mmCIF file of C-alpha atoms in Angstrom:
data_model
loop_
_atom_site.group_PDB
_atom_site.id
_atom_site.type_symbol
_atom_site.label_atom_id
_atom_site.label_comp_id
_atom_site.label_asym_id
_atom_site.label_seq_id
_atom_site.Cartn_x
_atom_site.Cartn_y
_atom_site.Cartn_z
ATOM 1 C CA ASP A 986 52.436 29.200 30.022
ATOM 2 C CA ALA A 987 51.831 30.020 26.413
ATOM 3 C CA LYS A 988 50.641 33.590 25.845
ATOM 4 C CA THR A 989 48.527 32.629 22.893
ATOM 5 C CA THR A 990 45.621 30.569 22.143
ATOM 6 C CA GLN A 991 44.960 28.804 18.782
ATOM 7 C CA PRO A 992 42.451 26.308 17.406
ATOM 8 C CA PRO A 993 43.799 22.883 17.657
ATOM 9 C CA SER A 994 42.889 21.949 14.090
ATOM 10 C CA MET A 995 41.843 23.206 10.844
ATOM 11 C CA ASP A 996 40.915 22.131 7.469
ATOM 12 C CA CYS A 997 41.433 24.115 4.080
ATOM 13 C CA ALA A 998 40.874 23.038 0.363
ATOM 14 C CA GLU A 999 43.913 23.056 -1.829
ATOM 15 C CA GLY A 1000 44.209 26.215 -3.866
ATOM 16 C CA ARG A 1001 42.084 28.107 -1.149
ATOM 17 C CA ALA A 1002 43.396 30.731 1.253
ATOM 18 C CA ALA A 1003 44.167 29.339 4.508
ATOM 19 C CA ASN A 1004 43.362 31.775 7.457
ATOM 20 C CA LEU A 1005 44.885 30.804 10.805
ATOM 21 C CA PRO A 1006 43.829 32.712 13.833
ATOM 22 C CA CYS A 1007 45.700 33.305 17.101
ATOM 23 C CA ASN A 1008 44.563 35.038 20.069
ATOM 24 C CA HIS A 1009 47.041 37.141 22.337
ATOM 25 C CA SER A 1010 44.854 39.404 24.509
ATOM 26 C CA THR A 1011 47.781 39.896 27.196
ATOM 27 C CA ILE A 1012 50.225 41.079 24.523
ATOM 28 C CA SER A 1013 52.651 43.680 25.761
ATOM 29 C CA GLY A 1014 53.557 46.778 23.929
ATOM 30 C CA ASN A 1015 57.063 45.726 22.980
ATOM 31 C CA GLU A 1016 56.191 41.913 22.192
ATOM 32 C CA TYR A 1017 56.072 40.794 18.473
ATOM 33 C CA VAL A 1018 53.834 38.175 17.244
ATOM 34 C CA TYR A 1019 55.826 35.166 15.486
ATOM 35 C CA TRP A 1020 54.711 32.401 13.480
ATOM 36 C CA TYR A 1021 56.443 28.944 12.793
ATOM 37 C CA ARG A 1022 55.385 25.804 11.125
ATOM 38 C CA GLN A 1023 56.191 22.301 11.992
ATOM 39 C CA ILE A 1024 56.179 19.847 8.981
ATOM 40 C CA HIS A 1025 55.651 16.275 10.118
ATOM 41 C CA SER A 1026 58.537 15.543 12.926
ATOM 42 C CA GLN A 1027 60.899 18.190 11.467
ATOM 43 C CA GLY A 1028 62.174 21.043 13.595
ATOM 44 C CA PRO A 1029 59.932 24.124 13.431
ATOM 45 C CA GLN A 1030 60.627 26.720 10.733
ATOM 46 C CA TYR A 1031 60.178 30.493 10.922
ATOM 47 C CA ILE A 1032 57.381 31.914 8.730
ATOM 48 C CA ILE A 1033 56.672 35.525 9.512
ATOM 49 C CA HIS A 1034 56.644 37.953 12.406
ATOM 50 C CA GLY A 1035 55.116 41.516 13.130
ATOM 51 C CA LEU A 1036 54.707 44.283 15.625
ATOM 52 C CA LYS A 1037 51.571 46.046 14.840
ATOM 53 C CA ASN A 1038 51.528 46.581 11.006
ATOM 54 C CA ASN A 1039 50.475 43.872 8.513
ATOM 55 C CA GLU A 1040 53.414 41.994 7.001
ATOM 56 C CA THR A 1041 53.699 39.916 4.033
ATOM 57 C CA ASN A 1042 56.471 37.786 2.732
ATOM 58 C CA GLU A 1043 57.034 35.103 -0.033
ATOM 59 C CA MET A 1044 55.501 32.504 2.212
ATOM 60 C CA ALA A 1045 52.446 34.281 4.121
ATOM 61 C CA SER A 1046 50.734 37.479 5.258
ATOM 62 C CA LEU A 1047 50.127 38.343 8.864
ATOM 63 C CA ILE A 1048 47.341 40.474 9.836
ATOM 64 C CA ILE A 1049 47.469 42.158 13.268
ATOM 65 C CA THR A 1050 44.428 43.623 14.881
ATOM 66 C CA GLU A 1051 44.510 47.546 15.845
ATOM 67 C CA ASP A 1052 44.268 46.334 19.346
ATOM 68 C CA ARG A 1053 46.919 43.845 18.937
ATOM 69 C CA LYS A 1054 45.056 41.299 20.749
ATOM 70 C CA SER A 1055 44.719 38.998 17.858
ATOM 71 C CA SER A 1056 46.233 38.158 14.488
ATOM 72 C CA THR A 1057 45.839 35.933 11.402
ATOM 73 C CA LEU A 1058 48.087 33.958 9.232
ATOM 74 C CA ILE A 1059 47.167 33.794 5.776
ATOM 75 C CA LEU A 1060 48.709 31.295 3.388
ATOM 76 C CA PRO A 1061 47.149 32.732 0.021
ATOM 77 C CA HIS A 1062 46.996 29.589 -2.041
ATOM 78 C CA ALA A 1063 47.417 26.485 0.319
ATOM 79 C CA THR A 1064 48.973 23.440 -1.181
ATOM 80 C CA LEU A 1065 49.297 19.866 0.217
ATOM 81 C CA ARG A 1066 52.943 20.840 1.313
ATOM 82 C CA ASP A 1067 51.237 23.315 3.638
ATOM 83 C CA THR A 1068 49.884 20.484 5.878
ATOM 84 C CA ALA A 1069 51.793 21.263 9.204
ATOM 85 C CA VAL A 1070 51.336 22.367 12.618
ATOM 86 C CA TYR A 1071 51.593 26.305 12.957
ATOM 87 C CA TYR A 1072 52.575 27.758 15.936
ATOM 88 C CA CYS A 1073 51.768 31.416 16.999
ATOM 89 C CA ILE A 1074 54.030 32.782 19.857
ATOM 90 C CA VAL A 1075 54.832 36.302 21.275
ATOM 91 C CA ARG A 1076 58.037 37.431 22.377
ATOM 92 C CA VAL A 1077 60.193 40.538 22.437
ATOM 93 C CA ALA A 1078 62.499 40.960 19.504
ATOM 94 C CA GLY A 1079 66.127 41.470 20.313
ATOM 95 C CA VAL A 1080 65.657 40.240 23.757
ATOM 96 C CA ASP A 1081 66.202 36.467 24.561
ATOM 97 C CA ASP A 1082 64.023 35.220 27.304
ATOM 98 C CA LYS A 1083 61.725 32.263 27.595
ATOM 99 C CA ILE A 1084 60.358 31.563 23.986
ATOM 100 C CA ILE A 1085 57.215 29.533 24.874
ATOM 101 C CA PHE A 1086 55.524 27.407 22.030
ATOM 102 C CA GLY A 1087 51.731 26.568 22.671
ATOM 103 C CA LYS A 1088 50.084 23.756 21.256
ATOM 104 C CA GLY A 1089 49.562 25.201 17.966
ATOM 105 C CA THR A 1090 47.196 24.547 15.100
ATOM 106 C CA ARG A 1091 46.979 21.259 12.983
ATOM 107 C CA LEU A 1092 46.282 22.425 9.398
ATOM 108 C CA HIS A 1093 44.955 19.986 6.954
ATOM 109 C CA ILE A 1094 44.980 20.681 3.322
ATOM 110 C CA LEU A 1095 42.362 18.631 1.600
ATOM 111 C CA PRO A 1096 42.920 17.732 -2.072
ATOM 112 C CA ASN G 647 76.477 26.849 6.914
ATOM 113 C CA ALA G 648 75.292 23.649 8.692
ATOM 114 C CA GLY G 649 72.836 25.560 10.715
ATOM 115 C CA VAL G 650 72.071 23.666 13.958
ATOM 116 C CA THR G 651 73.245 20.199 14.292
ATOM 117 C CA GLN G 652 72.242 17.664 16.769
ATOM 118 C CA THR G 653 73.789 14.314 18.101
ATOM 119 C CA PRO G 654 72.610 11.622 18.040
ATOM 120 C CA LYS G 655 69.584 11.501 15.748
ATOM 121 C CA PHE G 656 68.182 8.387 17.834
ATOM 122 C CA GLN G 657 68.811 7.056 21.192
ATOM 123 C CA VAL G 658 67.471 4.186 23.114
ATOM 124 C CA LEU G 659 68.261 4.146 27.068
ATOM 125 C CA LYS G 660 67.245 2.029 29.892
ATOM 126 C CA THR G 661 65.631 3.546 32.907
ATOM 127 C CA GLY G 662 68.582 5.081 35.255
ATOM 128 C CA GLN G 663 70.966 5.350 32.371
ATOM 129 C CA SER G 664 72.647 8.887 31.854
ATOM 130 C CA MET G 665 73.345 10.344 28.504
ATOM 131 C CA THR G 666 74.189 13.883 27.056
ATOM 132 C CA LEU G 667 72.361 15.216 23.887
ATOM 133 C CA GLN G 668 74.811 17.409 21.936
ATOM 134 C CA CYS G 669 73.778 20.790 20.176
ATOM 135 C CA ALA G 670 75.899 23.034 18.025
ATOM 136 C CA GLN G 671 75.292 26.281 15.651
ATOM 137 C CA ASP G 672 77.599 27.738 13.497
ATOM 138 C CA MET G 673 75.731 30.998 12.874
ATOM 139 C CA ASN G 674 77.612 32.746 15.583
ATOM 140 C CA HIS G 675 74.194 33.088 17.609
ATOM 141 C CA ASN G 676 73.951 34.316 21.236
ATOM 142 C CA SER G 677 70.981 32.422 22.512
ATOM 143 C CA MET G 678 70.532 28.670 22.400
ATOM 144 C CA TYR G 679 67.444 26.489 23.697
ATOM 145 C CA TRP G 680 66.312 22.929 24.378
ATOM 146 C CA TYR G 681 62.913 21.875 23.676
ATOM 147 C CA ARG G 682 61.185 18.562 24.114
ATOM 148 C CA GLN G 683 57.972 17.434 22.310
ATOM 149 C CA ASP G 684 55.948 14.430 23.276
ATOM 150 C CA PRO G 685 53.750 12.688 20.742
ATOM 151 C CA GLY G 686 50.945 14.874 19.397
ATOM 152 C CA MET G 687 52.071 17.612 21.644
ATOM 153 C CA GLY G 688 53.611 21.059 21.296
ATOM 154 C CA LEU G 689 57.103 22.183 22.134
ATOM 155 C CA ARG G 690 57.853 22.841 25.834
ATOM 156 C CA LEU G 691 61.018 24.733 26.614
ATOM 157 C CA ILE G 692 63.455 22.879 28.993
ATOM 158 C CA TYR G 693 66.282 25.109 29.465
ATOM 159 C CA TYR G 694 67.890 28.242 27.695
ATOM 160 C CA SER G 695 71.043 29.965 27.472
ATOM 161 C CA ALA G 696 70.807 33.900 26.429
ATOM 162 C CA SER G 697 74.477 34.151 26.150
ATOM 163 C CA GLU G 698 77.851 32.274 26.447
ATOM 164 C CA GLY G 699 78.196 31.427 30.168
ATOM 165 C CA THR G 700 74.669 31.954 31.455
ATOM 166 C CA THR G 701 71.817 29.183 31.718
ATOM 167 C CA ASP G 702 68.082 29.663 32.795
ATOM 168 C CA LYS G 703 65.281 27.194 33.487
ATOM 169 C CA GLY G 704 62.395 26.771 31.219
ATOM 170 C CA GLU G 705 58.859 25.234 31.625
ATOM 171 C CA VAL G 706 60.068 21.685 32.156
ATOM 172 C CA PRO G 707 63.629 21.852 33.726
ATOM 173 C CA ASN G 708 63.329 18.642 36.322
ATOM 174 C CA GLY G 709 65.443 15.860 35.406
ATOM 175 C CA TYR G 710 67.852 17.704 33.176
ATOM 176 C CA ASN G 711 71.088 19.865 33.284
ATOM 177 C CA VAL G 712 72.575 21.947 30.611
ATOM 178 C CA SER G 713 75.894 23.212 29.820
ATOM 179 C CA ARG G 714 76.817 26.146 27.662
ATOM 180 C CA LEU G 715 80.244 25.005 26.661
ATOM 181 C CA ASN G 716 81.224 27.909 24.448
ATOM 182 C CA LYS G 717 79.407 30.138 22.022
ATOM 183 C CA ARG G 718 78.759 27.245 19.610
ATOM 184 C CA GLU G 719 77.785 24.420 21.726
ATOM 185 C CA PHE G 720 74.750 23.864 24.158
ATOM 186 C CA SER G 721 74.529 20.344 25.717
ATOM 187 C CA LEU G 722 71.525 18.878 27.534
ATOM 188 C CA ARG G 723 72.209 15.888 30.115
ATOM 189 C CA LEU G 724 69.903 13.233 31.504
ATOM 190 C CA GLU G 725 71.527 12.134 34.747
ATOM 191 C CA SER G 726 69.091 9.306 35.448
ATOM 192 C CA ALA G 727 66.815 8.495 32.444
ATOM 193 C CA ALA G 728 63.102 7.975 33.220
ATOM 194 C CA PRO G 729 60.388 6.538 30.728
ATOM 195 C CA SER G 730 58.607 10.030 31.179
ATOM 196 C CA GLN G 731 61.701 11.522 29.288
ATOM 197 C CA THR G 732 60.794 9.748 26.082
ATOM 198 C CA SER G 733 60.390 12.343 23.489
ATOM 199 C CA VAL G 734 61.859 14.235 20.673
ATOM 200 C CA TYR G 735 64.457 17.016 21.645
ATOM 201 C CA PHE G 736 64.967 20.080 19.738
ATOM 202 C CA CYS G 737 67.677 22.497 20.133
ATOM 203 C CA ALA G 738 67.281 26.129 18.688
ATOM 204 C CA SER G 739 69.228 29.373 18.330
ATOM 205 C CA THR G 740 68.752 32.783 17.882
ATOM 206 C CA ALA G 741 71.050 35.568 17.042
ATOM 207 C CA GLY G 742 69.985 37.609 19.971
ATOM 208 C CA THR G 743 70.212 40.896 18.385
ATOM 209 C CA GLY G 744 67.830 43.031 16.387
ATOM 210 C CA GLY G 745 66.097 42.293 13.187
ATOM 211 C CA LYS G 746 64.055 39.041 12.637
ATOM 212 C CA ASN G 747 65.805 37.129 15.190
ATOM 213 C CA GLU G 748 64.029 34.156 14.392
ATOM 214 C CA GLN G 749 64.774 30.759 16.069
ATOM 215 C CA PHE G 750 66.635 28.244 13.876
ATOM 216 C CA PHE G 751 66.102 24.554 14.869
ATOM 217 C CA GLY G 752 67.910 21.501 14.688
ATOM 218 C CA PRO G 753 66.492 18.261 13.282
ATOM 219 C CA GLY G 754 65.926 16.678 16.587
ATOM 220 C CA THR G 755 66.941 13.650 18.853
ATOM 221 C CA ARG G 756 64.466 10.897 19.033
ATOM 222 C CA LEU G 757 65.159 9.464 22.593
ATOM 223 C CA THR G 758 63.355 6.324 23.974
ATOM 224 C CA VAL G 759 63.877 5.385 27.426
ATOM 225 C CA LEU G 760 62.831 1.690 28.427
#
């Protein structure tokens, strides 16, 4: 079973920040939080990952709570091209084991 | 770099037929994965291979077999296809070492079983 829980869908106005939540209350100390997105029917694409510190790259920011039981992916200025399904997963980086995806959040960007 | 490639892109089978889905990566990655995605659903792990010569079951392995032919190639076989196996199949790979170690996905194989 997936170790994460996400809302099934969310809406966001174009140009606004999209904040996608993820709960991972059973995360282990050596597990990272990874985010991917899947546009239409393409293969998923990596966005960002983190262990306990907040992370930012050219695509998004990742905020992880201090207890690491939840996180938020932030797309700072959402565009129509950000319409996709976003997946939050937890896994141990550098150790390849079962990598389980949940159902993800379907993000609709509204014009 | 082509990344992760999958063949065929589309396939229609009749119930009971067999076929092999091919996956190859040119990134020298250690680990490879097969997922299926049913309409409107998330990805479910079928099998994975953490290194050349090893394979392990994922969430939904029944009805499938896999072969890690070499470091580059990881194939998925349906011995006797069933309509319930109609799905989009994605192959993925990871370096298997430190760093980002993110998964890279192929474009998918769209399989219909009649």
